[in-house]
Structures are given as structure tokens and as C-alpha cells.
XYZ file of C-alpha atoms in Angstrom:
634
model
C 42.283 -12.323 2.549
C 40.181 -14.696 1.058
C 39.320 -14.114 -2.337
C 36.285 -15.646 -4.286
C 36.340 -15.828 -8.063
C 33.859 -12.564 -7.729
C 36.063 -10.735 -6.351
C 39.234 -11.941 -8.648
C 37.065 -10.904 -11.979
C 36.704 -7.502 -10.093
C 40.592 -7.003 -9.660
C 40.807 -8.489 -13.663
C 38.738 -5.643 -14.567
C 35.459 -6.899 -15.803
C 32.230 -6.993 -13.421
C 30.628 -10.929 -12.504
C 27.526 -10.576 -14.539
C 24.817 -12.845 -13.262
C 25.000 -15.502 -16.572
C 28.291 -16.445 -15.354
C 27.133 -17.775 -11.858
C 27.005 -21.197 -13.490
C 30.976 -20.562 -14.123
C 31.933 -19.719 -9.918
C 33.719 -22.510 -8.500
C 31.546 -24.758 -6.151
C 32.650 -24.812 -2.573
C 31.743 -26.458 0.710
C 30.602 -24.947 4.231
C 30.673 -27.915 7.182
C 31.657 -27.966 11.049
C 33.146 -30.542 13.515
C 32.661 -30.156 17.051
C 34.832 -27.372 17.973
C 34.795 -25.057 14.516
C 33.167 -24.190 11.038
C 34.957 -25.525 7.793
C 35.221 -22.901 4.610
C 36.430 -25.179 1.551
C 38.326 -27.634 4.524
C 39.622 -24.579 6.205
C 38.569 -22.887 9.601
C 36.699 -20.670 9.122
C 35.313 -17.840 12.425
C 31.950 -16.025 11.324
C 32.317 -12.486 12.299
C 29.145 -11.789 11.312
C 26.299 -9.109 11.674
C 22.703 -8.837 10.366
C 21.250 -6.753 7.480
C 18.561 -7.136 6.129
C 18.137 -6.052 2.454
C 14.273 -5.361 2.184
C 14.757 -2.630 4.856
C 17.277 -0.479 2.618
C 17.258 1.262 -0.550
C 18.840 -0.989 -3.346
C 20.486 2.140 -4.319
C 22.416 1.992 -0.918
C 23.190 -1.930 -0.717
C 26.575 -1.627 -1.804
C 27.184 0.792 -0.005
C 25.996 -0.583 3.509
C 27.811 -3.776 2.619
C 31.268 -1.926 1.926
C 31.151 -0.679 5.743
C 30.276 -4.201 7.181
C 33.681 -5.329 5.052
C 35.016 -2.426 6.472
C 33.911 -2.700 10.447
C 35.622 -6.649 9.862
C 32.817 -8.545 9.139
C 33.162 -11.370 6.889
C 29.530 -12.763 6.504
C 25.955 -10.714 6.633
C 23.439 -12.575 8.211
C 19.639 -11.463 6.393
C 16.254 -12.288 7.232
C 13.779 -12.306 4.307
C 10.269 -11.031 4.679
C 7.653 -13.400 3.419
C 5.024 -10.604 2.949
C 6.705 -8.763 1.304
C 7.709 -11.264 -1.218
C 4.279 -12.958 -1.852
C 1.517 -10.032 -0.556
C -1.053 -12.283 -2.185
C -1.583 -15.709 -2.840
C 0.580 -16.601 -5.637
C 1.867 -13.264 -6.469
C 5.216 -13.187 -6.541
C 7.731 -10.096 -5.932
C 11.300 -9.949 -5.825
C 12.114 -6.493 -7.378
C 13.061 -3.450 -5.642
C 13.957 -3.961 -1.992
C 12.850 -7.662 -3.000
C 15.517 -8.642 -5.061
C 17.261 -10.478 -2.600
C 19.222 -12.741 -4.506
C 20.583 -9.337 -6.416
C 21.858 -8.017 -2.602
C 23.666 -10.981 -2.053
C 25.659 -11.353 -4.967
C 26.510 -7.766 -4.404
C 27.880 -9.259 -0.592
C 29.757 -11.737 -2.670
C 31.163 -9.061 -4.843
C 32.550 -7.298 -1.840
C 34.006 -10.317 0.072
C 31.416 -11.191 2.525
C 29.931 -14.660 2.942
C 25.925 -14.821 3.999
C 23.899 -16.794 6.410
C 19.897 -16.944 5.217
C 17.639 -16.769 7.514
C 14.324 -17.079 5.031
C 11.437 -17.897 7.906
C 8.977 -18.312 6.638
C 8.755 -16.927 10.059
C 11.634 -14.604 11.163
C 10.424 -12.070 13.854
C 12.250 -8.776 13.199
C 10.051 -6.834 14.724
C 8.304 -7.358 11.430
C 4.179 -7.477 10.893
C 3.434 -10.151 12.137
C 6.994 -11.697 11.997
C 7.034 -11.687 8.307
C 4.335 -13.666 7.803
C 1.459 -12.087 4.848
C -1.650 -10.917 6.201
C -3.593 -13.448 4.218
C -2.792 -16.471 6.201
C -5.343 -15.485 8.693
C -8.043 -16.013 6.199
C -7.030 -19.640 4.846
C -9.283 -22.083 6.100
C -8.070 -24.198 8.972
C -4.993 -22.111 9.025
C -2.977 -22.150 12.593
C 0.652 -21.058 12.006
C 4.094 -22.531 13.252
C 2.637 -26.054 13.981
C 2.136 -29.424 12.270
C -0.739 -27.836 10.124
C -1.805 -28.702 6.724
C -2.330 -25.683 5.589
C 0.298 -23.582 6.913
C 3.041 -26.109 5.893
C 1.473 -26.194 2.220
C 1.562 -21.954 2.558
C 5.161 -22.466 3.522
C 6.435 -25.052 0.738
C 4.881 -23.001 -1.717
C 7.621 -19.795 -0.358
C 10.251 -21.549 -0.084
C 10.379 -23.759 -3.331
C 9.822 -20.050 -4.920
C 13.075 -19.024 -2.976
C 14.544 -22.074 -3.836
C 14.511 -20.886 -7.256
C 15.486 -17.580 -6.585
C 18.458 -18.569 -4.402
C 19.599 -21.829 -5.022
C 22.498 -21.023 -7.326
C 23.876 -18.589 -4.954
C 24.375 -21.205 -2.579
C 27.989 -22.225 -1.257
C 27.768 -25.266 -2.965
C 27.189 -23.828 -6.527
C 29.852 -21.199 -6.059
C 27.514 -18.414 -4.185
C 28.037 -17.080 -0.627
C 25.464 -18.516 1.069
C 26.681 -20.725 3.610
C 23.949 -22.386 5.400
C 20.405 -21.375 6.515
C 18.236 -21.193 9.250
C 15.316 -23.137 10.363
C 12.512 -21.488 11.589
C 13.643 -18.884 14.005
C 13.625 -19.325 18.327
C 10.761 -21.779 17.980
C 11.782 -22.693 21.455
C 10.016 -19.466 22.411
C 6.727 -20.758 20.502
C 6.119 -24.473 20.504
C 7.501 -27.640 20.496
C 6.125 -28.954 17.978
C 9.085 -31.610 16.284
C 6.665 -32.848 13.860
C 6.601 -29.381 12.465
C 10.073 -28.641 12.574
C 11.034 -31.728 11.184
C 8.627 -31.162 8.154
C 9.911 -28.040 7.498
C 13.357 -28.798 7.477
C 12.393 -30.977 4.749
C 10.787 -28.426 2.983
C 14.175 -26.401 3.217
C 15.892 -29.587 2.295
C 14.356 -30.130 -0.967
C 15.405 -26.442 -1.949
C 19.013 -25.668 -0.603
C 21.931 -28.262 0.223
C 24.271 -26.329 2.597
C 23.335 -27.942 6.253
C 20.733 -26.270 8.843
C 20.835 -24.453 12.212
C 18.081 -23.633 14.769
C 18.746 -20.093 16.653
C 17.050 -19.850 20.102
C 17.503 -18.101 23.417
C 19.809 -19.374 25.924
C 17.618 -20.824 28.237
C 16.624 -24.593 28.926
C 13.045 -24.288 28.036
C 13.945 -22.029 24.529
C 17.065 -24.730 23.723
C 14.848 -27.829 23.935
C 11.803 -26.977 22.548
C 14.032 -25.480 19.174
C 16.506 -28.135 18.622
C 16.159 -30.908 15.999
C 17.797 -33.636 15.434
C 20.084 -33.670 12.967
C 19.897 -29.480 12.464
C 23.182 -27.914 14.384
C 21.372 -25.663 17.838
C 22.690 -21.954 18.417
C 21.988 -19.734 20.406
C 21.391 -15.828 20.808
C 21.744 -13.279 23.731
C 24.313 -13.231 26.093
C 27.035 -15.457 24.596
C 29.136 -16.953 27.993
C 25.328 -18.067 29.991
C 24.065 -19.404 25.881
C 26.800 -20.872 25.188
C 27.129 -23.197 28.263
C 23.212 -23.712 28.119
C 23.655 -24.461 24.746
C 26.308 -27.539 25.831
C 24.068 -28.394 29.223
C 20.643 -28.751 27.586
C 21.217 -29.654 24.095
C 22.389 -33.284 24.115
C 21.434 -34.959 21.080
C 25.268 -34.966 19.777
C 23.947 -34.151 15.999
C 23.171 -30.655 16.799
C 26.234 -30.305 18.376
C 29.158 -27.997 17.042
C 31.028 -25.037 17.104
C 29.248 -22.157 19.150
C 27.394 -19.408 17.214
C 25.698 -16.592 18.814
C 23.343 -15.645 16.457
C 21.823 -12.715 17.454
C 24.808 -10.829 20.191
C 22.474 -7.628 21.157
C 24.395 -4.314 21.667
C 21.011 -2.420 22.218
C 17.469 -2.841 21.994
C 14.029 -2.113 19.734
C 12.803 1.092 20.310
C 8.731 1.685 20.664
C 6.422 4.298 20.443
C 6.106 6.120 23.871
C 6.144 8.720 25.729
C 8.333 7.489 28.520
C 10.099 5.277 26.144
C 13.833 6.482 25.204
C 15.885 5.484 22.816
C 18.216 2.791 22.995
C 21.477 3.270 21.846
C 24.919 2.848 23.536
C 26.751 5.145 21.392
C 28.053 8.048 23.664
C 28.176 5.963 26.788
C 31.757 4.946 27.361
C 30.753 2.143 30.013
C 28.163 1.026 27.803
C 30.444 0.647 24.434
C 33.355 -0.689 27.008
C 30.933 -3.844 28.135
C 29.805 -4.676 24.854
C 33.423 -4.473 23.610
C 34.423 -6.709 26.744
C 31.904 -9.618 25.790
C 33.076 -9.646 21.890
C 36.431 -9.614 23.305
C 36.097 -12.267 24.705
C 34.171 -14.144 22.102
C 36.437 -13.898 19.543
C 39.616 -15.003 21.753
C 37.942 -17.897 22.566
C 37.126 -18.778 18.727
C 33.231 -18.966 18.655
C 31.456 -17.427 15.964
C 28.647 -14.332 15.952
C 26.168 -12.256 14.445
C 25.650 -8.334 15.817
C 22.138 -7.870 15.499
C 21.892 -5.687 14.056
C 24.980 -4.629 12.523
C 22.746 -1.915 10.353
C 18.626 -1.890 10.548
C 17.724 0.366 8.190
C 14.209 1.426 8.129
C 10.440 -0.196 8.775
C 9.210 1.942 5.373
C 5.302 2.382 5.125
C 3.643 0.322 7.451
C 6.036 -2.673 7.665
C 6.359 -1.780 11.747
C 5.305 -4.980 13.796
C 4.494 -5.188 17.349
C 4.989 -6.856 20.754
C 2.094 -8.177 23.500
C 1.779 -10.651 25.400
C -1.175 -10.063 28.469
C -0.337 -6.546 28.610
C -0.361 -3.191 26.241
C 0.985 -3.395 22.892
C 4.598 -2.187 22.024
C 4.149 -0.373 18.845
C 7.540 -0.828 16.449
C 8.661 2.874 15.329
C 8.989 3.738 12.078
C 12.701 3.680 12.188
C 15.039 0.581 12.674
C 18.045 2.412 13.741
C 18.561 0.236 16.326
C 20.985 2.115 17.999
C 23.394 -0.066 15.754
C 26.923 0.480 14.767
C 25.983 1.139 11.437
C 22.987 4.268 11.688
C 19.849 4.614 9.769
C 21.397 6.377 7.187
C 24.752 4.426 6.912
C 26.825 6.402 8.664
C 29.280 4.689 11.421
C 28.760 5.785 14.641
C 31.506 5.717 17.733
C 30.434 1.900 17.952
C 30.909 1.151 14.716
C 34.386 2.271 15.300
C 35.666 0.610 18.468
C 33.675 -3.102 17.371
C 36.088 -2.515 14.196
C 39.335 -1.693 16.746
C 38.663 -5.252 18.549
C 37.894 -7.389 15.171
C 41.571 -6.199 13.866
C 43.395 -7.709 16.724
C 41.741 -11.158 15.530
C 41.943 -11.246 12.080
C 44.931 -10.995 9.277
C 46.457 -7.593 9.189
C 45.799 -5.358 6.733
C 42.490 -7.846 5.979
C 39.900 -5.176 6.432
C 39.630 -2.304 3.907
C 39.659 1.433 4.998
C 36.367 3.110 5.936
C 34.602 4.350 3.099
C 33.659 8.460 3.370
C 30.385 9.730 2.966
C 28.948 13.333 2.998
C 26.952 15.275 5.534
C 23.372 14.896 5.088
C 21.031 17.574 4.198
C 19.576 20.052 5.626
C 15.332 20.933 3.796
C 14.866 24.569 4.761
C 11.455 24.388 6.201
C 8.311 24.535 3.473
C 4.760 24.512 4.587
C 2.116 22.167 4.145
C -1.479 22.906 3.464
C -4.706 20.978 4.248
C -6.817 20.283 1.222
C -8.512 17.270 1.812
C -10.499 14.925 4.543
C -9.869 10.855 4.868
C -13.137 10.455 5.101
C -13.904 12.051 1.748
C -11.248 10.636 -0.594
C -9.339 7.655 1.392
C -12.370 5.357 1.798
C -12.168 2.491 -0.956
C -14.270 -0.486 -0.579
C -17.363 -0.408 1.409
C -19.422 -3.321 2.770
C -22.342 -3.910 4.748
C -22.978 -6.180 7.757
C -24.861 -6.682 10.785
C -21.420 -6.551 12.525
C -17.944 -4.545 11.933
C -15.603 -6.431 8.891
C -12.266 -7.630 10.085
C -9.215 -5.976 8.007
C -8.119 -9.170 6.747
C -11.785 -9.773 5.992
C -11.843 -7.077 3.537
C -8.914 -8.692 2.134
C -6.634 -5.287 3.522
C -3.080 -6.260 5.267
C -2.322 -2.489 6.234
C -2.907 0.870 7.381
C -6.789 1.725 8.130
C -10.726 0.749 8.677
C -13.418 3.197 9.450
C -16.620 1.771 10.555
C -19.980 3.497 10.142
C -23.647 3.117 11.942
C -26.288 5.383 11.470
C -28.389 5.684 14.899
C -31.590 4.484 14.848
C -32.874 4.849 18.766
C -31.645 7.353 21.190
C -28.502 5.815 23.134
C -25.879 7.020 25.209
C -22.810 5.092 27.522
C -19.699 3.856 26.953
C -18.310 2.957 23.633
C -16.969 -1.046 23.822
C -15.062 -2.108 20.652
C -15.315 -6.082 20.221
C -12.191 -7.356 22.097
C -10.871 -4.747 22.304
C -9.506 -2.615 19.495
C -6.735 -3.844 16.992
C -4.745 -1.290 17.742
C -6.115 2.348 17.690
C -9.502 3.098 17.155
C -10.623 7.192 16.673
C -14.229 7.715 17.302
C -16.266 10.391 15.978
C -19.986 11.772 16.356
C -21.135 13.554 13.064
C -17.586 13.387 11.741
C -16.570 14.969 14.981
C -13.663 13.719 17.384
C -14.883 12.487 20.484
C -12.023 10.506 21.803
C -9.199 7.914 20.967
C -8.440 3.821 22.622
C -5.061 3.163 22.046
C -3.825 -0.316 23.101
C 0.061 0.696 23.591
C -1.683 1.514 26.897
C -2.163 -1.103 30.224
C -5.598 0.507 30.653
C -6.849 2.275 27.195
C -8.930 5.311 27.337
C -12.939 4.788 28.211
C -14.507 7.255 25.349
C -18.454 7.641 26.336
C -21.089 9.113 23.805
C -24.506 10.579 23.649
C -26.039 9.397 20.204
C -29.377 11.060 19.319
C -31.537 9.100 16.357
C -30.267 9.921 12.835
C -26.583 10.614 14.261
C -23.599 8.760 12.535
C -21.114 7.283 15.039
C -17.966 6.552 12.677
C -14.968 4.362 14.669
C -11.353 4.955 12.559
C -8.997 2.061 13.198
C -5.874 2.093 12.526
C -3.512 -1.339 12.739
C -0.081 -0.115 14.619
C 1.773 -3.373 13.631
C 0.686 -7.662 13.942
C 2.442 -9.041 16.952
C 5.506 -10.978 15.845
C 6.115 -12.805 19.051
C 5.078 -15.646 21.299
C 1.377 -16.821 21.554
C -0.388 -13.826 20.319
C 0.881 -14.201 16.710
C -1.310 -16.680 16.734
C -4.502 -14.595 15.963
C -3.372 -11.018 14.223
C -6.549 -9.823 12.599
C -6.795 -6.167 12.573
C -9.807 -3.700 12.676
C -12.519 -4.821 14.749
C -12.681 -8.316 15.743
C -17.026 -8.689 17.230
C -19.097 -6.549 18.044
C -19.360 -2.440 19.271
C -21.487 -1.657 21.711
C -22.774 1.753 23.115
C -23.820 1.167 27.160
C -23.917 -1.944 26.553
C -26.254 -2.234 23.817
C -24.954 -3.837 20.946
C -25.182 -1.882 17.821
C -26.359 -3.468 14.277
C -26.142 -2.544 10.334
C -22.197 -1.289 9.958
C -20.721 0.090 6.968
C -17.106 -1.187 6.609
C -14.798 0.986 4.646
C -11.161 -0.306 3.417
C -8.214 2.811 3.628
C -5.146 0.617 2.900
C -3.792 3.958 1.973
C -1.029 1.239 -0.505
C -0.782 4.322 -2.986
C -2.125 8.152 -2.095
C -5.527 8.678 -3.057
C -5.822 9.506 -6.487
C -8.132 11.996 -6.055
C -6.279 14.471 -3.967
C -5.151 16.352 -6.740
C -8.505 17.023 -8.121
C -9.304 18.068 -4.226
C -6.228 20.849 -3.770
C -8.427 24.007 -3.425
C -7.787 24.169 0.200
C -9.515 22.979 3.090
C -10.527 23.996 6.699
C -9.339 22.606 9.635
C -11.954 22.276 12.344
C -12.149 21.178 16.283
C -11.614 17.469 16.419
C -11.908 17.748 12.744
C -11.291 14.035 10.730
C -7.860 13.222 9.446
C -6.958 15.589 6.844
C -4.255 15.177 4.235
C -2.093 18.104 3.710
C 0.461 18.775 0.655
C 3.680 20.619 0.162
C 6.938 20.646 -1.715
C 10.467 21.290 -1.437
C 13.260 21.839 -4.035
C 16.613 20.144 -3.383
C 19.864 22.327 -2.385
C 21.416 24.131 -5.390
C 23.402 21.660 -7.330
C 22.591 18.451 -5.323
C 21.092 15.737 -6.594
C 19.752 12.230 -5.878
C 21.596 10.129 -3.507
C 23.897 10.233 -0.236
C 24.259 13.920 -0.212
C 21.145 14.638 0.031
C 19.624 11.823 2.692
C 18.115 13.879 5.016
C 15.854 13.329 8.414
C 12.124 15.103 7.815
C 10.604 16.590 11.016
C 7.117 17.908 11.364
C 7.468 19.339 14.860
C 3.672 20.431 15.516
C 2.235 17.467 14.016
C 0.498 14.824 16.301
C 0.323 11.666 14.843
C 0.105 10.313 10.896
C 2.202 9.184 8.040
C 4.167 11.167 5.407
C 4.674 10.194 1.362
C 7.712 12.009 -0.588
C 7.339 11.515 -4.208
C 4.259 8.709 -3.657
C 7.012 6.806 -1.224
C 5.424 6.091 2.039
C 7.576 6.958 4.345
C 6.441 5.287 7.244
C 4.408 6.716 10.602
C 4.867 9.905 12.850
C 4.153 10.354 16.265
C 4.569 13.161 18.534
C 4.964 11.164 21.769
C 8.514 9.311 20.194
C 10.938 8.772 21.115
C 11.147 9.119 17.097
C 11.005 12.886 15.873
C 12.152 12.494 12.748
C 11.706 10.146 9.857
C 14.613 9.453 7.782
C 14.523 9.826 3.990
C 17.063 8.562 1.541
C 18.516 10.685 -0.947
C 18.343 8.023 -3.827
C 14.179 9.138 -3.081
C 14.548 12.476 -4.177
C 14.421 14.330 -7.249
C 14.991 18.135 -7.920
C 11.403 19.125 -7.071
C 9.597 16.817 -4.590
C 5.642 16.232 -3.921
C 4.958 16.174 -0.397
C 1.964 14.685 1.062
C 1.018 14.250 4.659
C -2.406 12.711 6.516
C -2.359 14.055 10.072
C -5.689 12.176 11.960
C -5.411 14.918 14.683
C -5.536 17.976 12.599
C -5.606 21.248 14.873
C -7.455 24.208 13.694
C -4.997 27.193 14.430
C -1.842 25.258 13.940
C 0.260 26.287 10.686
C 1.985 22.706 9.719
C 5.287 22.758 8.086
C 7.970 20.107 7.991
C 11.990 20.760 7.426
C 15.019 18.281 6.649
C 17.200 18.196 9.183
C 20.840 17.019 9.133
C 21.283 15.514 12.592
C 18.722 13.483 14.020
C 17.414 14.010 17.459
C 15.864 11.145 19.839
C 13.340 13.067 22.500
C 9.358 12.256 23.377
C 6.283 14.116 24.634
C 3.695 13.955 26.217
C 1.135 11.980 24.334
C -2.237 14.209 23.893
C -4.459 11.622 23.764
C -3.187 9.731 27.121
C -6.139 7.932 28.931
């Protein structure tokens, strides 16, 4: 077992506190051709990804003592740029942000860590981690040789420079190296760029550089950079012997790294759309035990992405599109990944940590920590007391045409735009480009149909619009594309014009519902409310009392289900806890103990409210994967 002074101080009996970082011994992290040097010594990453700003900080030691448990040695961890600067200049690395706080806790527990800061990561992340605000810097075009965007970018990562630079292999941390960029092949390639920001990452961290890209000539080629050590993810034996084949400037040569080895997939919001997960499937868990296998007895290196995913809380969700319908991100990250949602190993977790024990030093990996059950939330009821439309609207502006989301300076959740009818008109309803992603559209505050783009063809909604009626369109952004081309332009809301029969129509109100915090009004609106046919979104409130004699943390993580709800988002305690959806495959949306208090304020906003439909949620224990038919299908 290696042991890092960290760890030593641990067994001495006092805690590494973070003013005596300056006291770790330095170390060094190189390669040769054939394998990775730790301090001169070979060193085999048996790695898999976590990322911390998808987990409670309450449960980061935690998740880390079961990858030191599974085998692994070093957590690989994207970092989310938006959620670290969600303005211009403002600057957050507390909470889920304090990233440089997660990985001295790795250190603490014996793992090593490979940073993968972006500034664009993918992750199935908003708009692959980059802020919202980009889109409305003049001249801005991201991942390219672009003033802007490269001045956007320095300014990041010189602030994680700061952040992270004495945690660094070098100065006696457990970072080892870091990423540049992230499968740019799949994007661009644009050297210029690259090059420019591997200086940028230069100037702010001294352990050496790697590109990660698909293993395909076209992906290999257009990522590499001279000088920066090319690796590769997907299926290691075809990526690995691309890698060799196609890369063959000799400086970004070196031991082989998969950087991202898959054992399932993303999951999506769809009807038809299962779950992906191999655990229960014998043949399933038996290939993906074959290929590490045989990875690790030939001495390369790898990352299992994702070793634990954790959760997309709020509206943190990206999406995926290229000329065809867009796949929504669900709410949850599980991943189907050794590690579950809530931190508990599943039957994959188990045999990945079987194979990794023939490989490494015996008795080198501790036992498997125990956790309890979760929770089970008897079922409470929730009552409706208050329309969107009523208290959710924030900022209003007025235009000849529909305001952009970004425009209004809003990164997340909703826009409702709002025309009074001055002539007599009647046809189809045409929104700009089409909408961004969801639009609801109402006559007189009265549903008259949905377009959802997570469909090939979206719905055709067609209206009848007398003189004096108010047409209202409710958008709502499902996640930025973090992949390919269309990342290039993620503006939300409605991008141009709307048109009724084709008529365009003028003078639109433009209202902002970031829904960042509940509405502070609710409270004073908790009288009750009634539900109506095709009624607005209305926000409904509840409450729930923990078990006798529980209280905050592990014990009482439980999975909240609200199984005659269509479509919305649920807050615990003001915590958004990220988007439902009837159609799934998601049924359930997990909620951390460490959230929880004795008592707990419930608030929901369901946008398709049904008049004779009692809601109520309930915490289950065990979560279950299933879909439905989606009630809005064109």
C-alpha cells in the first residue's frame, strides 16, 4: 500500500488540516513509452470517475471510501464551469463547489486524482459545462481560436489555478496530471486553439497534459497535440491500437489510458427509452468483466465512467441533438454504475472489485464499508395553492419579438411569452426555429397543446384567436446540448419569431421564471386553489415528518415518487430536486438524507395539473426503472 503523508498523520492520530499542505512532501507523476511513473515507480491507474459537484459534500467521504474499497486507486473528476462562475466574475466554490475540499478528502483516503477542469467537459452537463452567459458575449464562438472565448477561459482557469494548484502532485497533493479540453476530435480541429489553451493550463498547473478522444482516426487526429500525451476512451483493444496507428507524433506517445471504459450508457427521458444498467444480467456483467480483464493483465491504465454519477440536481440536466430530436438528460445520473445513486454497491460494483484483487497487492484494498437501508416516506398529500402564472413570473419585458432566455440574462428553467390579439386569426402556431425545448401554449390561460422537441416530428398545436384574446406560449429549456456542432448555438426560449397561420405576430411580453429559489410569495398564496381543465402549472405543497428516531443522513436517503403526476419539478426544504416526468424511464427522484430535517417543506409545480386527480408523493426504499406512455405524444 502506498501511503502519502495524509494518510500517515491519519494513522498518527491527528487529522491533515489544510494549513499544513505547504508541509506534504512534493512528488512527481511522468510516463515513458510503455508505463506511468509515481515518485520513479510504476505506477497502473485503476481509476474511475466522480464527479464532486454532483454529490452531497456530506456524502464525499463516503463515496470515496467505496472507490478505495472497489480497488481504485485514483478518481478521475470533471469540474463544471457554470457552476463555478454562474456570472461573469462571480466566483463559487462552496457547497458541491468546493472542489479542492473533495480532493483532499481523496487524498485522505488513499486515492490519487486525474482533473479534468474543461472549461469544456461534456457530462451530459448544460451545455457541457459551459455558463449560460457565453452566448451573450460579443463575438463569442466557443471551442475555437476565438478571442473572446479563450479570454472567458483564462479567466476560469487562472481562478482554478488558485484554487488547485497546491494540491497538485508536485506540491505534495494528489493530483496527477490534467486534461486538455475533452474529445475535441469530435468538435474541431482547431490546433491553434488547443495549443493556446494548453498554455493557459500551463501557466496554472505543472504536472504534464493528456487529450482524451474516441478511438477512431478522425476523433484521434483532430484531438492530439503535440507535445500533450493522446488517450483514448471506449472500447479499449480497437482505441488502443487506433490510438498507436493514427497518432504518430512520438510526443504524445505513452502508456495506454482508456479514459472513459463505458459499462452502460446515459439514460433519457422517454417513453420507449429503458434504463441502462447491466446489473442483473450475468452475460452483460461477464463481458464487461472480460474486457477489464484483460486490460489490466496487459498493464494499461483506465477510468470506469462512471464509477458513481450521482445526481443532475435542479436543472443541471444537459442534452443531446444533432439533425434529429433532442435527448433530454434525466434528472438522475445513476448511470447504471457500480456505485448507485445513493452510494450503495450494486452486483457490479462487486465482481469489478473480484477482478481488481487478482492485480493488485493482497490485502491492498480495504473491506466494504456498510450502510443502512434507505427509507421508506409513508405517503403525505400535496395540495394546490397557487398558479405559475400568478406568482413565478419575475422580470417582464416588452418587444416587437419573443426575448431569448439568455437575453433576459436567465440560464435555467422557464419563459412564458405573452401577446394580446389584436385582429381575428386562426392556423397553426409556428415558434421561431423551432422551440428550445418545450413550449406549452395556452388561450386565455387555457391549455391548448404542447411541442416537445425530444420528438422527430413535434406536435402541430393550431388555434382560433378572437380580438382581445391572450395567447401565452410557456417554454421550458430541457437541457443545452453538450455535444458536437449544436453546442455551438444553445440559446433557450424562443429564438425569432411566432407566427399564427402564418402571420407573424408583434408586441410580446417576455416573462423570466428561473424558478433559482421558490417563489417567495407562495406562502402568502396557501389558501388553496382549484385545479381546472388544461389549467396553468400550479404549485402544490406538502410535508412529511421523518421516521421516529431518524435523523439527517444515510438512513434516511430515500427515492420520492409522485405516481399520478405528469411532468414538473419538486423542492424539499427549498432544495430543487431536479425534474419529473411520467413517461421515464425515471419514476423516482432520489433525495439524500443529509437534505432532511425532522419536519420537511414540500413543494411541487406540476405544468399539467389535472382537475380530479388527488396528488400525493411517498419515499420509497427501492427504486424502480419503468416508463409510460407520454400524454402529450404528437
Amino acid at each position: 500500500m502506498r501511503f502519502t503523508w495524509g494518510v500517515l498523520a491519519c494513522f498518527a492520530g491527528f487529522s491533515t488540516t489544510v494549513s499544513a499542505w505547504s508541509t506534504l512532501r512534493p512528488g512527481s507523476f511522468s510516463y515513458n513509452r510503455d508505463q506511468f511513473l509515481l515518485n520513479g515507480k510504476p505506477y497502473q491507474i485503476i481509476g474511475g470517475q466522480m464527479d464532486p459537484q454532483r454529490i452531497p459534500p456530506e456524502y464525499w467521504t463516503q463515496r470515496l471510501k467505496m472507490a478505495r474499497a472497489m480497488g481504485l486507486n485514483t478518481i478521475f473528476s470533471y469540474l463544471y464551469w457554470n457552476l463555478i462562475e454562474p456570472s461573469p466574475g462571480d466566483w463559487n466554490f462552496e457547497g458541491r463547489n468546493d472542489v479542492a475540499q473533495f480532493f483532499r478528502l481523496a487524498q485522505e483516503e488513499g486515492l490519487k486524482v486525474v482533473l479534468r477542469p474543461g472549461p469544456y467537459i461534456c457530462g451530459e452537463r448544460d451545455w457541457g459545462g459551459f455558463p449560460s452567459w457565453l452566448s451573450q458575449v460579443p463575438g463569442m464562438a466557443v471551442r475555437q481560436n476565438n478571442g473572446p472565448f479563450l479570454a472567458a477561459a483564462k479567466s476560469y482557469i487562472d481562478r482554478l489555478g488558485k484554487e488547485l494548484g497546491q494540491l497538485q502532485v508536485t506540491q505534495g497533493g494528489p493530483i496527477l496530471m490534467a486534461q486538455l479540453e475533452n474529445e475535441y476530435g469530435s468538435f474541431g480541429t482547431d490546433k491553434v486553439y488547443l495549443a493556446a489553451l494548453a498554455k493557459i493550463l500551463r501557466d496554472n498547473f505543472d504536472v504534464f497534459l493528456y487529450t482524451n478522444d474516441g478511438g477512431g482516426q478522425s476523433y484521434l487526429e483532430g484531438g492530439q497535440l503535440h507535445g500533450v500525451l493522446a488517450v483514448i476512451d471506449g472500447d479499449s483493444k480497437s482505441g488502443f491500437a487506433a490510438r498507436d496507428k493514427y497518432v504518430t507524433d512520438p510526443t504524445s506517445l505513452g502508456p495506454q489510458l482508456n479514459g472513459e471504459y463505458y459499462i452502460t450508457w446515459i439514460d433519457q427521458w422517454g417513453s420507449d427509452y429503458p434504463h441502462q444498467q447491466i446489473s442483473g444480467s450475468e452475460g452483460a456483467i461477464a463481458d464487461a468483466i472480460a474486457d477489464l480483464d484483460w486490460t489490466l493483465g496487459g498493464n494499461y491504465s483506465f477510468s470506469i465512467y462512471m464509477f458513481h454519477g450521482g445526481t443532475n440536481f435542479g436543472f443541471e440536466n444537459g442534452g443531446i441533438r444533432d439533425n434529429g430530436p433532442l435527448a433530454a438528460v434525466i434528472t438522475s445520473y445513476d448511470y447504471g454504475a457500480p456505485l448507485d445513486e445513493s452510494g450503495r454497491p450494486t452486483d457490479v460494483y462487486f465482481r469489478l472489485r473480484e477482478t481488481i484483487s487478482k492485480y493488485v497487492a493482497a490485502g491492498s484494498i480495504p473491506g466494504v464499508p456498510t450502510l443502512p437501508a434507505r427509507a421508506a416516506i409513508p405517503e403525505f398529500d400535496l395540495e394546490p395553492v397557487a398558479s405559475l402564472f400568478a406568482i413565478g413570473c419575475e422580470a417582464s419585458k416588452e418587444a416587437d419579438n419573443p426575448i431569448s432566455m439568455d437575453a433576459m440574462g436567465q440560464s435555467y428553467g422557464y419563459v412564458m411569452y405573452e401577446h394580446r390579439v389584436a385582429k381575428a386569426i386562426s392556423g397553426n402556431v409556428t415558434i421561431g426555429d423551432g422551440a428550445r425545448d418545450r413550449a406549452m401554449i395556452y388561450v386565455n390561460g387555457v391549455r391548448v397543446g404542447v411541442v416537445d422537441t425530444i420528438y422527430k416530428v413535434p406536435a402541430t398545436v393550431r388555434v382560433t384567436l378572437k380580438e382581445g384574446d391572450t395567447l401565452q406560449i410557456l417554454v421550458e429549456n430541457l437541457g443545452r446540448v453538450d455535444v458536437r456542432q449544436r453546442l455551438r448555438d444553445q440559446v433557450k426560449g424562443i429564438v425569432g419569431n411566432v407566427a399564427v397561420g402564418g402571420r407573424i405576430l408583434r408586441k410580446w411580453s417576455t416573462y423570466s421564471i428561473p424558478l433559482s429559489t421558490v417563489p417567495s410569495s407562495l406562502s402568502a398564496n396557501s389558501k388553496g386553489y382549484t385545479v381546472k381543465k388544461n389549467n396553468s402549472p400550479v404549485f402544490y405543497t406538502g410535508s412529511f415528518d421523518l421516521p421516529k428516531g431518524a435523523s439527517s443522513g444515510p438512513d434516511t436517503d430515500t427515492f420520492i415518487s409522485v405516481p399520478k403526476g405528469v411532468k414538473g419539478v419538486l423542492w424539499i426544504n427549498g432544495i430543487n430536486m431536479g425534474r419529473y416526468w411520467t413517461i421515464g424511464p425515471q419514476q423516482s427522484l432520489y433525495v439524500p438524507g443529509s437534505f432532511l430535517k425532522e419536519t420537511n417543506e414540500v413543494v411541487l409545480l406540476e405544468l399539467e395539473p389535472q382537475p380530479d386527480v388527488r396528488l400525493s408523493a411517498e419515499g420509497i426504499s427501492e427504486r424502480k426503472w419503468f416508463n409510460s406512455p407520454d400524454p402529450d405524444a404528437p
